[in-house]
Each structure stands twice: as structure tokens, then as C-alpha cells.
Amino acid sequence: MAEEFTGITVWDGPELSKAVPKEMLSVAFTGDENDSDIDSSAVPEGMTGRDRETFTIRCAAAVLIGSGKARAARRRAYELYAAAGAVIARDPRLGGAVMRARLGTHTFKHMQTSSGTQALVIFGVDCDAFTRR
């Protein structure tokens, strides 16, 4: 676990937990049942028998602040987003899993809930890799 996420709930894909963390990062899951978790395309790369694959892993950084302070929730959600970018920048090969990863596009959304203000940054991690056919 990267030190930037010490004390933060990190989920890899959908979780069966009913927990409602105050701060969380989810990888390959945004919580939106109408959105895909990963989008990918592959094309043959020369005569090598390998495909060049590009894909986007959808992630979410979410913060829930009970006081209803939208500005504070938004700021903290973007801090988590920036931390994810810093982790990727330190290891853009994701431990050798890809040729290159980088932050892609993102969207932001505020929500008022019965538990307070939620700030949600949904972002992509764009990756380039080779796969075998």
C-alpha cells in the first residue's frame, strides 16, 4: 500500500462490504452500475504475434464529510486523486504489468446525503501494454 493511502479505505473492484468509509479509493469500480469498470481496445502489432492494447481503468476517489462542507469535501477528494497520480508517476509501469500508465480524464460530482456532503472524483488510469494472441 502506498503511504499516501495510509488510513484510507482502498477497494480493488466492487466490495461486498456494507461499510460506508469517510474516505476511499476504488480501483476498477466507480459504483455506477451504468458505467464500465475497464474499457479496452487491441490491435495487432506488426508480425510479432502480439497485440498492442490500450485500456482505461476507471477509479473513484470519494470523501464523505458529515458537516456538509462542500468545499472541504471537494478539496479532500482532489487530494486523493492527486495522490493516485503521484503513486502512478512513481511507477508508471505498475510493477511491470503495463508499458505505461498515466492519469486520464476525470469527472467530479457533489452529493448531499443524510450523512453529509459527499465529493466524488471519477477518473481513468490510461494504460498501454502488449498482450499475446
XYZ file of N, CA and C in Angstrom:
399
model
N 0.850 -1.176 0.000
C 0.000 0.000 0.000
C 0.895 1.239 0.000
N 0.583 2.172 -0.860
C 1.337 3.420 -0.924
C 1.073 4.250 0.325
N 2.101 4.911 0.792
C 1.963 5.698 2.025
C 0.909 6.795 1.907
N 0.649 7.269 0.687
C -0.383 8.298 0.500
C -1.761 7.816 0.926
N -1.948 6.510 0.956
C -3.268 5.968 1.259
C -3.344 5.294 2.627
N -2.389 5.589 3.491
C -2.452 5.100 4.863
C -3.701 5.674 5.531
N -4.518 4.821 6.090
C -5.748 5.259 6.746
C -6.927 5.462 5.814
N -6.727 5.239 4.524
C -7.787 5.401 3.521
C -8.262 4.003 3.125
N -9.550 3.814 2.987
C -10.089 2.544 2.512
C -9.826 2.442 1.012
N -9.152 1.368 0.603
C -8.877 1.138 -0.815
C -9.536 -0.177 -1.205
N -10.404 -0.110 -2.211
C -11.093 -1.299 -2.717
C -10.598 -1.572 -4.127
N -10.293 -2.821 -4.406
C -9.914 -3.251 -5.749
C -11.115 -3.965 -6.336
N -11.888 -3.252 -7.134
C -13.126 -3.786 -7.672
C -14.252 -3.617 -6.670
N -15.441 -4.107 -7.002
C -16.581 -3.960 -6.096
C -16.393 -4.800 -4.833
N -16.819 -4.273 -3.731
C -16.718 -4.953 -2.436
C -18.110 -5.327 -1.953
N -18.182 -6.380 -1.176
C -19.455 -6.813 -0.612
C -19.713 -6.173 0.743
N -18.869 -5.281 1.138
C -18.979 -4.635 2.439
C -20.138 -3.641 2.468
N -20.780 -3.537 3.603
C -21.814 -2.518 3.790
C -21.224 -1.291 4.481
N -19.913 -1.306 4.664
C -19.232 -0.184 5.303
C -19.380 1.071 4.441
N -19.456 2.210 5.095
C -19.503 3.496 4.415
C -18.290 4.292 4.891
N -17.137 4.096 4.214
C -15.926 4.795 4.662
C -16.042 6.295 4.446
N -15.355 7.052 5.286
C -15.341 8.516 5.151
C -14.453 8.954 3.992
N -13.405 8.163 3.729
C -12.505 8.443 2.610
C -12.147 7.122 1.958
N -12.255 7.086 0.634
C -11.951 5.826 -0.042
C -11.458 6.051 -1.461
N -10.737 5.057 -1.932
C -10.306 4.996 -3.316
C -10.699 3.612 -3.824
N -11.389 3.570 -4.941
C -11.709 2.276 -5.539
C -11.030 2.182 -6.902
N -10.512 1.007 -7.193
C -9.804 0.735 -8.436
C -10.650 -0.223 -9.253
N -10.875 0.110 -10.509
C -11.672 -0.703 -11.428
C -13.119 -0.843 -10.956
N -13.630 0.204 -10.336
C -15.037 0.237 -9.924
C -15.375 1.663 -9.510
N -16.436 2.208 -10.100
C -16.831 3.580 -9.771
C -18.099 3.639 -8.945
N -18.791 2.512 -8.817
C -20.053 2.500 -8.101
C -21.243 2.793 -8.992
N -20.998 3.173 -10.231
C -22.078 3.475 -11.177
C -22.365 2.229 -12.004
N -23.511 1.616 -11.771
C -23.836 0.375 -12.472
C -24.021 0.575 -13.971
N -24.135 1.823 -14.423
C -24.291 2.095 -15.850
C -22.956 2.363 -16.541
N -21.868 2.319 -15.796
C -20.550 2.616 -16.342
C -19.708 1.351 -16.334
N -18.833 1.221 -17.311
C -17.928 0.071 -17.330
C -16.783 0.315 -16.344
N -16.143 -0.756 -15.915
C -15.020 -0.642 -14.996
C -13.699 -0.507 -15.744
N -13.610 -1.137 -16.900
C -12.429 -1.032 -17.753
C -12.901 -1.008 -19.200
N -12.331 -0.107 -19.999
C -12.563 -0.059 -21.441
C -11.244 -0.382 -22.113
N -11.284 -1.231 -23.159
C -10.049 -1.684 -23.777
C -10.204 -1.826 -25.275
N -9.095 -1.663 -25.974
C -9.041 -2.000 -27.396
C -7.645 -2.552 -27.680
N -7.563 -3.450 -28.649
C -6.285 -4.059 -29.016
C -6.193 -4.148 -30.530
N -4.997 -3.941 -31.043
C -4.723 -4.069 -32.470
C -3.433 -4.856 -32.638
N -3.328 -5.635 -33.735
C -2.088 -6.381 -33.974
C -0.903 -5.425 -34.085
N 0.213 -5.840 -33.528
C 1.427 -5.020 -33.564
C 2.453 -5.732 -34.438
N 2.474 -5.394 -35.713
C 3.438 -5.985 -36.637
C 3.244 -7.487 -36.787
N 4.352 -8.190 -36.981
C 4.340 -9.635 -37.207
C 4.757 -10.387 -35.941
N 4.677 -9.758 -34.811
C 5.214 -10.336 -33.578
C 4.282 -11.333 -32.918
N 3.029 -11.397 -33.349
C 2.064 -12.252 -32.659
C 1.580 -11.620 -31.364
N 1.860 -10.348 -31.211
C 1.416 -9.617 -30.019
C 0.455 -8.516 -30.430
N -0.424 -8.186 -29.546
C -1.354 -7.077 -29.770
C -0.935 -5.909 -28.899
N -1.110 -4.729 -29.440
C -0.906 -3.510 -28.653
C -2.264 -3.173 -28.062
N -2.342 -3.167 -26.753
C -3.601 -2.922 -26.061
C -3.545 -1.571 -25.359
N -4.606 -0.830 -25.503
C -4.777 0.398 -24.724
C -6.064 0.229 -23.929
N -5.998 0.582 -22.670
C -7.194 0.447 -21.848
C -7.214 1.505 -20.768
N -8.417 1.753 -20.291
C -8.637 2.709 -19.213
C -9.286 1.986 -18.053
N -8.653 2.085 -16.904
C -9.195 1.522 -15.670
C -9.928 2.654 -14.965
N -11.214 2.491 -14.721
C -11.995 3.541 -14.061
C -11.868 3.398 -12.548
N -11.595 4.504 -11.925
C -11.379 4.546 -10.475
C -12.211 5.674 -9.878
N -12.337 5.666 -8.565
C -13.088 6.723 -7.885
C -12.410 7.070 -6.569
N -12.341 8.359 -6.301
C -11.894 8.867 -5.000
C -13.107 9.546 -4.385
N -13.511 9.085 -3.214
C -14.730 9.600 -2.586
C -14.446 10.023 -1.152
N -15.086 11.115 -0.765
C -14.952 11.652 0.591
C -16.345 11.996 1.088
N -16.613 11.637 2.321
C -17.874 11.974 2.967
C -17.559 12.780 4.217
N -18.045 14.007 4.250
C -17.827 14.888 5.402
C -19.183 15.187 6.019
N -19.358 14.781 7.262
C -20.645 14.908 7.939
C -21.096 16.331 8.179
N -20.169 17.270 8.140
C -20.531 18.661 8.434
C -21.257 19.334 7.280
N -21.263 18.717 6.116
C -21.923 19.312 4.962
C -21.111 20.394 4.290
N -19.813 20.454 4.579
C -18.953 21.472 3.969
C -18.460 20.989 2.616
N -19.099 21.484 1.569
C -18.809 21.029 0.214
C -17.373 21.346 -0.190
N -16.896 22.525 0.147
C -15.540 22.920 -0.258
C -14.492 21.986 0.345
N -14.633 21.654 1.610
C -13.677 20.769 2.278
C -13.731 19.367 1.675
N -14.910 18.877 1.382
C -15.055 17.548 0.777
C -14.424 17.526 -0.613
N -14.681 18.560 -1.395
C -14.119 18.650 -2.740
C -12.594 18.695 -2.685
N -12.061 19.520 -1.809
C -10.606 19.641 -1.673
C -9.980 18.279 -1.323
N -10.572 17.594 -0.367
C -10.008 16.312 0.065
C -10.126 15.254 -1.030
N -11.225 15.236 -1.767
C -11.364 14.279 -2.866
C -10.287 14.510 -3.923
N -10.002 15.770 -4.210
C -8.949 16.070 -5.184
C -7.566 15.764 -4.624
N -7.385 15.827 -3.319
C -6.116 15.406 -2.725
C -5.903 13.908 -2.938
N -6.969 13.113 -2.782
C -6.860 11.675 -3.020
C -6.564 11.390 -4.494
N -7.220 12.126 -5.371
C -6.979 11.994 -6.812
C -5.513 12.319 -7.129
N -5.004 13.404 -6.564
C -3.605 13.781 -6.783
C -2.655 12.721 -6.222
N -3.006 12.134 -5.089
C -2.176 11.079 -4.504
C -2.116 9.872 -5.433
N -3.243 9.522 -6.048
C -3.246 8.415 -7.011
C -2.314 8.740 -8.174
N -2.349 9.973 -8.630
C -1.452 10.392 -9.706
C 0.009 10.304 -9.299
N 0.318 10.651 -8.060
C 1.694 10.587 -7.569
C 2.181 9.136 -7.505
N 1.318 8.241 -7.065
C 1.680 6.815 -6.993
C 1.965 6.284 -8.395
N 1.121 6.631 -9.350
C 1.322 6.179 -10.732
C 2.594 6.784 -11.314
N 2.857 8.052 -11.033
C 4.059 8.709 -11.553
C 5.335 8.055 -11.024
N 5.305 7.559 -9.792
C 6.473 6.877 -9.225
C 6.735 5.532 -9.893
N 5.675 4.874 -10.356
C 5.814 3.568 -11.008
C 4.863 3.488 -12.192
N 5.185 4.187 -13.282
C 4.267 4.216 -14.423
C 4.120 2.871 -15.135
N 4.944 1.892 -14.789
C 4.799 0.544 -15.363
C 3.941 -0.353 -14.467
N 3.454 0.176 -13.371
C 2.595 -0.566 -12.442
C 3.201 -1.933 -12.101
N 4.445 -1.891 -11.668
C 5.128 -3.118 -11.282
C 5.418 -4.048 -12.444
N 5.462 -3.512 -13.669
C 5.740 -4.319 -14.852
C 4.497 -4.857 -15.535
N 3.322 -4.521 -15.035
C 2.076 -5.019 -15.633
C 1.758 -4.350 -16.963
N 2.245 -3.124 -17.162
C 1.962 -2.370 -18.381
C 3.237 -1.661 -18.850
N 3.195 -1.164 -20.093
C 4.328 -0.366 -20.586
C 4.291 1.030 -19.980
N 3.069 1.567 -19.858
C 2.945 2.914 -19.305
C 1.529 3.133 -18.811
N 1.429 3.759 -17.652
C 0.133 4.174 -17.101
C 0.218 5.648 -16.757
N -0.915 6.323 -16.841
C -0.984 7.754 -16.506
C -2.430 8.096 -16.194
N -2.620 9.169 -15.463
C -3.985 9.620 -15.207
C -4.617 10.064 -16.511
N -5.877 9.731 -16.677
C -6.627 10.146 -17.849
C -7.650 11.210 -17.468
N -8.779 11.181 -18.111
C -9.813 12.171 -17.841
C -10.472 11.894 -16.490
N -11.133 12.922 -15.975
C -11.866 12.740 -14.720
C -13.130 13.581 -14.735
N -14.055 13.206 -13.875
C -15.267 13.989 -13.659
C -15.414 14.189 -12.154
N -16.192 15.177 -11.782
C -16.401 15.483 -10.369
C -17.892 15.638 -10.101
N -18.304 15.204 -8.910
C -19.707 15.309 -8.542
C -19.835 15.528 -7.031
N -20.691 16.460 -6.637
C -21.078 16.652 -5.232
C -22.428 15.988 -5.005
N -22.639 15.501 -3.805
C -23.952 14.979 -3.438
C -24.199 15.310 -1.975
N -25.401 15.715 -1.672
C -25.801 15.874 -0.271
C -26.532 14.610 0.131
N -26.068 13.982 1.188
C -26.684 12.759 1.672
C -27.155 12.982 3.100
N -27.848 12.020 3.647
C -28.298 12.123 5.035
C -27.117 12.083 6.009
N -25.954 11.619 5.528
C -24.759 11.549 6.370
C -23.829 12.733 6.174
N -24.131 13.626 5.229
C -23.290 14.800 4.984
C -23.023 14.991 3.510
N -21.982 15.754 3.212
C -21.612 16.044 1.834
C -20.642 14.997 1.324
N -20.945 14.463 0.146
C -20.029 13.531 -0.491
C -19.441 14.207 -1.720
N -18.142 14.074 -1.878
C -17.447 14.561 -3.069
C -16.854 13.347 -3.763
N -17.043 13.270 -5.064
C -16.639 12.099 -5.821
C -15.881 12.511 -7.078
N -14.639 12.061 -7.180
C -13.849 12.250 -8.390
C -13.744 10.887 -9.055
N -14.323 10.763 -10.231
C -14.214 9.535 -11.011
C -13.168 9.803 -12.082
N -12.164 8.936 -12.128
C -11.061 9.189 -13.054
C -10.598 7.898 -13.713
N -9.946 8.088 -14.836
C -9.393 6.951 -15.552
C -7.895 6.879 -15.374
N -7.395 5.659 -15.378
C -5.958 5.416 -15.465
C -5.757 4.792 -16.838
N -5.140 5.552 -17.744
C -4.940 5.106 -19.108
C -3.654 4.302 -19.190
N -3.735 3.123 -19.814
C -2.596 2.207 -19.870
C -2.327 1.756 -21.289
N -1.035 1.498 -21.570
C -0.585 0.892 -22.810
C 0.144 -0.388 -22.432
N -0.145 -1.470 -23.169
C 0.501 -2.749 -22.875
C 0.540 -3.603 -24.130
N 1.337 -4.657 -24.083
C 1.348 -5.665 -25.132
C 0.718 -6.930 -24.562
N -0.044 -7.636 -25.385
C -0.616 -8.922 -24.992
C -0.287 -9.933 -26.078
N -0.290 -11.191 -25.713
C -0.056 -12.274 -26.688
C -1.383 -12.762 -27.231
N -1.412 -13.140 -28.490
C -2.604 -13.726 -29.103
C -2.622 -15.205 -28.875
